[in-house]
Coordinates of C-alpha atoms and ligand atoms in Angstrom, one line a residue:
X1 CA -32.3 11.2 -21.3
X2 CA -33.6 13.8 -23.8
X3 CA -30.3 15.6 -23.9
X4 CA -28.4 12.3 -24.4
X5 CA -30.6 11.6 -27.4
X6 CA -30.0 14.9 -29.0
X7 CA -26.2 14.5 -28.5
X8 CA -26.2 11.3 -30.6
X9 CA -24.2 11.7 -33.8
X10 CA -25.9 11.0 -37.1
X11 CA -24.9 7.9 -39.0
X12 CA -23.2 8.8 -42.3
X13 CA -24.9 5.9 -44.2
X14 CA -28.6 6.0 -43.1
X15 CA -28.5 9.7 -41.9
X16 CA -30.4 8.7 -38.7
X17 CA -29.6 8.6 -35.1
X18 CA -32.0 6.1 -33.6
X19 CA -29.7 3.0 -34.1
X20 CA -26.5 4.9 -33.2
X21 CA -24.7 3.6 -30.1
X22 CA -21.5 4.4 -28.3
X23 CA -18.6 1.9 -28.9
X24 CA -19.0 0.6 -25.3
X25 CA -22.7 0.0 -25.8
X26 CA -22.0 -1.8 -29.1
X27 CA -19.3 -3.9 -27.5
X28 CA -21.6 -4.8 -24.6
X29 CA -24.3 -5.9 -27.1
X30 CA -21.8 -8.3 -28.7
X31 CA -20.0 -6.4 -31.5
X32 CA -16.5 -7.8 -30.9
X33 CA -14.7 -5.3 -33.2
X34 CA -16.0 -2.4 -31.0
X35 CA -13.8 -3.7 -28.2
X36 CA -11.8 -1.0 -26.3
X37 CA -8.0 -1.0 -26.5
X38 CA -6.4 -3.4 -24.0
X39 CA -5.1 -1.7 -20.9
X40 CA -1.4 -2.3 -20.3
X41 CA -1.1 -4.7 -17.4
X42 CA 1.9 -6.9 -18.2
X43 CA 3.5 -7.0 -14.7
X44 CA 0.6 -8.9 -13.1
X45 CA 2.0 -12.3 -14.3
X46 CA 5.3 -11.5 -12.5
X47 CA 3.6 -11.7 -9.1
X48 CA 3.3 -15.4 -9.5
X49 CA 7.1 -16.3 -9.1
X50 CA 7.3 -14.1 -6.0
X51 CA 4.3 -15.9 -4.4
X52 CA 5.9 -19.3 -5.3
X53 CA 9.1 -18.1 -3.7
X54 CA 7.3 -17.1 -0.6
X55 CA 5.8 -20.6 -0.3
X56 CA 9.3 -22.1 -0.9
X57 CA 10.8 -20.0 1.9
X58 CA 7.9 -21.1 4.1
X59 CA 8.7 -24.7 3.4
X60 CA 12.4 -24.0 4.2
X61 CA 11.4 -22.5 7.6
X62 CA 9.3 -25.6 8.2
X63 CA 12.3 -27.8 7.3
X64 CA 14.6 -25.9 9.7
X65 CA 12.1 -26.3 12.5
X66 CA 11.8 -30.1 11.7
X67 CA 15.7 -30.2 11.7
X68 CA 15.9 -28.7 15.1
X69 CA 13.3 -31.2 16.3
X70 CA 15.3 -34.0 14.5
X71 CA 18.5 -33.3 16.5
X72 CA 16.7 -34.2 19.7
X73 CA 15.4 -37.5 18.3
X74 CA 19.0 -38.4 17.3
X75 CA 18.6 -38.2 13.6
X76 CA 21.5 -39.4 11.4
X77 CA 24.2 -36.7 11.0
X78 CA 24.3 -37.1 7.3
X79 CA 20.6 -36.7 7.0
X80 CA 20.8 -33.5 9.1
X81 CA 23.6 -32.2 6.9
X82 CA 21.6 -33.0 3.8
X83 CA 18.6 -31.1 5.2
X84 CA 20.7 -28.1 5.9
X85 CA 22.2 -28.1 2.4
X86 CA 18.8 -28.5 0.8
X87 CA 17.3 -25.8 2.9
X88 CA 20.1 -23.4 2.1
X89 CA 19.7 -24.1 -1.6
X90 CA 16.0 -23.4 -1.4
X91 CA 16.5 -20.1 0.4
X92 CA 19.3 -18.9 -2.0
X93 CA 17.2 -20.1 -5.0
X94 CA 14.1 -18.3 -3.7
X95 CA 16.0 -15.1 -3.1
X96 CA 17.6 -15.1 -6.5
X97 CA 14.2 -15.8 -8.2
X98 CA 12.5 -13.1 -6.2
X99 CA 15.3 -10.6 -7.1
X100 CA 15.0 -11.4 -10.8
X101 CA 11.2 -11.3 -10.7
X102 CA 11.3 -8.0 -8.9
X103 CA 13.7 -6.5 -11.4
X104 CA 11.3 -7.6 -14.2
X105 CA 8.4 -5.9 -12.4
X106 CA 10.4 -2.7 -12.1
X107 CA 11.1 -2.9 -15.8
X108 CA 7.5 -3.8 -16.5
X109 CA 6.4 -0.7 -14.6
X110 CA 8.7 1.4 -16.8
X111 CA 7.0 -0.1 -19.9
X112 CA 3.6 0.6 -18.5
X113 CA 4.5 4.2 -17.7
X114 CA 5.5 4.6 -21.4
X115 CA 2.6 2.6 -22.6
X116 CA -0.1 4.4 -20.6
X117 CA -0.3 7.7 -22.5
X118 CA -0.5 5.7 -25.8
X119 CA -3.3 3.6 -24.3
X120 CA -5.0 6.7 -23.0
X121 CA -4.9 8.3 -26.4
X122 CA -6.2 5.2 -28.2
X123 CA -9.0 4.9 -25.7
X124 CA -10.0 8.6 -26.1
X125 CA -10.0 8.0 -29.9
X126 CA -12.1 4.9 -29.4
X127 CA -14.6 6.7 -27.2
X128 CA -15.0 9.4 -29.9
X129 CA -16.3 6.8 -32.4
X130 CA -19.9 5.6 -32.8
X131 CA -21.6 2.5 -34.1
X132 CA -24.8 2.2 -36.1
X133 CA -26.4 -1.1 -35.6
X134 CA -28.7 -0.6 -38.6
X135 CA -25.8 -0.6 -41.1
X136 CA -23.4 -2.4 -38.8
X137 CA -20.7 0.2 -39.3
X138 CA -18.3 2.1 -37.0
X139 CA -18.0 5.8 -37.9
X140 CA -16.2 8.9 -36.7
X141 CA -18.8 11.7 -36.0
X142 CA -16.2 14.4 -36.3
X143 CA -15.3 13.6 -39.9
X144 CA -18.6 11.9 -40.6
X145 CA -16.8 9.0 -42.3
X146 CA -16.8 5.2 -41.9
X147 CA -14.1 3.6 -39.9
X148 CA -12.9 0.3 -41.4
X149 CA -12.1 -2.9 -39.5
X150 CA -8.5 -2.4 -40.4
X151 CA -8.5 1.1 -38.9
X152 CA -10.2 -0.3 -35.7
X153 CA -7.5 -3.0 -35.4
X154 CA -4.8 -0.4 -35.9
X155 CA -6.4 1.8 -33.2
X156 CA -6.4 -1.2 -30.7
X157 CA -2.9 -2.1 -31.6
X158 CA -1.6 1.5 -31.4
X159 CA -1.5 1.2 -27.6
X160 CA 1.0 -1.6 -27.7
X161 CA 2.8 -0.7 -30.9
X162 CA 3.7 2.8 -29.8
X163 CA 5.5 1.5 -26.8
X164 CA 7.8 -0.7 -28.8
X165 CA 8.9 2.1 -31.0
X166 CA 9.2 4.4 -28.0
X167 CA 11.3 1.8 -26.2
X168 CA 13.5 1.3 -29.2
X169 CA 14.0 5.1 -29.4
X170 CA 14.8 5.1 -25.6
X171 CA 17.4 2.3 -26.1
X172 CA 19.1 4.2 -29.0
X173 CA 19.6 7.3 -26.8
Ligands
ZN201 ZN1 -26.8 3.9 -40.0

């Protein structure tokens, strides 16, 4: 505890350390602008279509089983044919949707791979900053200067901005 206290950086405004917190501690205590950069997790949403497709395929299998049962009970031939067509449409549709969703996940993974170093860098920078609750300021202990809200917003955005420019650069190659 004593060593942690002595490592606290000095606030450039009040020149004291007693109210200085880490960015995480400041964010936990409700200072919204001390929020860490968002982690790149864009492929999570793509799992939903695949789950829906799995459910649809399950319904198709149920329909086929019902169809086989229906044959025995002398179901109308047109109804049977209709069930086969609908079932096939479901299966083909599910496969196509799964394929498209999967391709998007693969692409999303690529983006995340590019994005991750940028996010890592932004987080490391964010961790190096400190917050003084007496003056309600964020400052950089290395340069001993105040960090404006604009700079904080840029830092948070850098994780997602960098990827766009890097992707554009990759497309141009
Ligand atoms: Zn201060």
